[in-house]
Coordinates of C-alpha atoms in Angstrom, one line a residue:
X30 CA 332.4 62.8 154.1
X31 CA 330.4 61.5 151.5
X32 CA 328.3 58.4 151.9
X33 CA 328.4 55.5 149.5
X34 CA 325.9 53.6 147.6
X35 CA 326.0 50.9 150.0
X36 CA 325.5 52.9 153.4
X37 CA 322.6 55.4 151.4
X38 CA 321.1 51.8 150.7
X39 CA 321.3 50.1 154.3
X40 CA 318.5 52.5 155.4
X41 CA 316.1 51.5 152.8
X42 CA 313.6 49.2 153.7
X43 CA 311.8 46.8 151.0
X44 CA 308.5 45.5 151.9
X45 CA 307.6 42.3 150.8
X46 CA 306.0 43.9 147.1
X47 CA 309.0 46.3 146.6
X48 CA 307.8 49.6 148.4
X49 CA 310.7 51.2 149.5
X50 CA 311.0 53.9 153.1
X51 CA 313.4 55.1 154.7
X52 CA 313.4 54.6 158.6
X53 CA 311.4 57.3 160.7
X54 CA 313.8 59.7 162.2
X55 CA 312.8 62.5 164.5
X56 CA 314.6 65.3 165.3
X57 CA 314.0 65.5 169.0
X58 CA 316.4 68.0 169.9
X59 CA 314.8 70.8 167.5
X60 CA 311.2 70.0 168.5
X61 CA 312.3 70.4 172.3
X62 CA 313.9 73.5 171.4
X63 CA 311.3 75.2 169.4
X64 CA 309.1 74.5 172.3
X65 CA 311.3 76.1 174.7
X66 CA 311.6 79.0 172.8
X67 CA 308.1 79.7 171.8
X68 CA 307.5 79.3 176.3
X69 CA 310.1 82.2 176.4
X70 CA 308.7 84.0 174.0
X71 CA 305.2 83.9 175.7
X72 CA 306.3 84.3 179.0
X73 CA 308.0 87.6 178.0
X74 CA 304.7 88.4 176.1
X75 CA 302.5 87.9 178.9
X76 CA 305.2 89.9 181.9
X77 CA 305.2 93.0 178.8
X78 CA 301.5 92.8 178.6
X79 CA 301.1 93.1 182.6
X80 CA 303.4 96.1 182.7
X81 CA 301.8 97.8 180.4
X82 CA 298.3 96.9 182.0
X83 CA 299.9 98.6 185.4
X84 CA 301.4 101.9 183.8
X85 CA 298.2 102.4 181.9
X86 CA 295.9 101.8 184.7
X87 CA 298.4 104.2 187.0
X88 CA 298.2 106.9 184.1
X89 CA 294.6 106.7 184.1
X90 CA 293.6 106.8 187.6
X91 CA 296.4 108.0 189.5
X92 CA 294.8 108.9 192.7
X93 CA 294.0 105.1 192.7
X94 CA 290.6 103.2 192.3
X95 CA 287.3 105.0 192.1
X96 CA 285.2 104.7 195.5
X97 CA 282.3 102.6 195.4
X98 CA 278.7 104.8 194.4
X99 CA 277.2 106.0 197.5
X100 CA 273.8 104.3 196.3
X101 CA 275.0 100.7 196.2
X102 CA 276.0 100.4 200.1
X103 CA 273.0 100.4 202.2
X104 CA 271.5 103.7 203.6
X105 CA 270.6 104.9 207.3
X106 CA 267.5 102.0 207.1
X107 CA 269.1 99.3 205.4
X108 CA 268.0 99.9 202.0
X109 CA 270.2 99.5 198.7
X110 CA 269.1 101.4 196.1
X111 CA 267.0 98.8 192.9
X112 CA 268.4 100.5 190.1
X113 CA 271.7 102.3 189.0
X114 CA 271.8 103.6 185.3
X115 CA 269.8 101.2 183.6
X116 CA 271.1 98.1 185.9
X117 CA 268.6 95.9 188.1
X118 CA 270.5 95.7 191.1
X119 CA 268.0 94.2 193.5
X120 CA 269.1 91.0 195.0
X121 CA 266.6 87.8 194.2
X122 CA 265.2 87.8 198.0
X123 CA 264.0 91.6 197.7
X124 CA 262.2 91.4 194.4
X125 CA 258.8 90.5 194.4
X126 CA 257.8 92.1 190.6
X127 CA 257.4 88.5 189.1
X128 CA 255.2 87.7 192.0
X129 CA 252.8 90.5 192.0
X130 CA 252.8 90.5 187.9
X131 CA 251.6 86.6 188.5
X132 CA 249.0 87.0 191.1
X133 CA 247.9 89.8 188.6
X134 CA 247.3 88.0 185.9
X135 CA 245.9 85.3 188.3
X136 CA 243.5 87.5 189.4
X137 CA 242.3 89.1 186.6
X138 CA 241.7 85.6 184.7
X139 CA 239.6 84.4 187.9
X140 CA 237.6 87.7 187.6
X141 CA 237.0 87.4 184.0
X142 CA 237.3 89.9 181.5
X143 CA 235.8 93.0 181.2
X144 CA 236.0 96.4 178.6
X145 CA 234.0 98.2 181.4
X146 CA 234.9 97.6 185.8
X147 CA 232.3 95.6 186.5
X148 CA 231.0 94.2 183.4
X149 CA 232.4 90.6 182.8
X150 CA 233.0 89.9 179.0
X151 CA 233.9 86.1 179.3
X152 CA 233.0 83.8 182.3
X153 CA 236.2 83.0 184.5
X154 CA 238.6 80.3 183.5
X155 CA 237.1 77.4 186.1
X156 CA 233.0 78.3 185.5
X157 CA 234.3 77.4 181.6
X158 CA 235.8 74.6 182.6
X159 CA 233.4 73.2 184.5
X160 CA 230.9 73.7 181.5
X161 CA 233.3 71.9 178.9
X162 CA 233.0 68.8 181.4
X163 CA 229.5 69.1 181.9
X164 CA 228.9 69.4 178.3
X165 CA 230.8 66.0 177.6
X166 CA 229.3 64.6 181.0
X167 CA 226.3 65.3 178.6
X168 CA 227.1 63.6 175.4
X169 CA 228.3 60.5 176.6
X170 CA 225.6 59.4 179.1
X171 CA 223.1 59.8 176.1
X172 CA 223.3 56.9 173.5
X173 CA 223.3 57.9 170.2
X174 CA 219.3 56.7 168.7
X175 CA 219.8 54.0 166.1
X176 CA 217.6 55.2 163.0
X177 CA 215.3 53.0 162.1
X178 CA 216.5 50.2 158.8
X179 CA 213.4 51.0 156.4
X180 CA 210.8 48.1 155.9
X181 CA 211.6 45.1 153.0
X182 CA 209.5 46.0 150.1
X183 CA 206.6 43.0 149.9
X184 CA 206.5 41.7 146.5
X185 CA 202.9 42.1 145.0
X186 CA 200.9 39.4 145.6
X187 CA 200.0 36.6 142.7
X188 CA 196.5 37.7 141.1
X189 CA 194.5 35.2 140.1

């Protein structure tokens, strides 16, 4: 049935400088049902992704899941083994290499430095130290000596 002039009109609405719009109408029932269908459609998605997940993984290892490596458990004394492949697998507890690579370092800078064992290059870190602050213990107790503002010329005295 067509709709007249009259009825197109009543669902006009004039603002008060003579824009013209049409009432907001949403089509509820389609958004609702796009949603529902897109939730199927992933749902169906996700169950075909699983089965496929479970006939691969059978196809692949059919005699089911590898064994764990013999080296991660512990052997007869307790001990895990630190590295498989290329893979640190020490636990934080057990390793100590930051430790000894600081104390290291530590000791070698309280040592000094030296190109020969037993020859010292460079005094140690603290003896430096204690220099630098000696050195400006040094400077400050000494007052810097005023020089000397030179002597007012004397005019020449008056001959008679």
């Amino acid at each position: 049935m067509k709709k007249t002039q009259t009825e197109l009109e009543s669902r006009v609405i004039r603002g008060a400088h003579g824009v013209a719009a049409e009432e907001d109408h949403i089509g509820t029932a389609e958004v609702v049902r796009v949603g529902v269908v897109s939730l199927a459609i992933f749902l169906v998605g996700g169950i075909w992704a699983w089965r496929i997940q479970i006939a691969t993984e059978k196809e692949l290892t059919p005699d089911g899941a590898a064994p764990i490596p013999a080296l991660i458990t512990p052997d007869k004394n307790g001990q895990t083994a630190y590295e498989i492949g290329i893979v640190n697998q020490r636990m934080f507890q057990q390793d100590v290499h930051a430790e000894q690579k600081i104390s290291a370092q530590e000791r070698a800078l309280q040592n000094g430095w030296a190109d020969q064992p037993g020859v010292v290059a460079r005094p140690t870190i603290s003896a430096a130290m204690d220099a630098v602050i000696a050195e400006q213990a040094a400077t400050r107790q000494q007052p810097p000596t005023p020089t000397p503002a030179p002597a007012p010329e004397q005019p020449p005295a008056p001959q008679p």
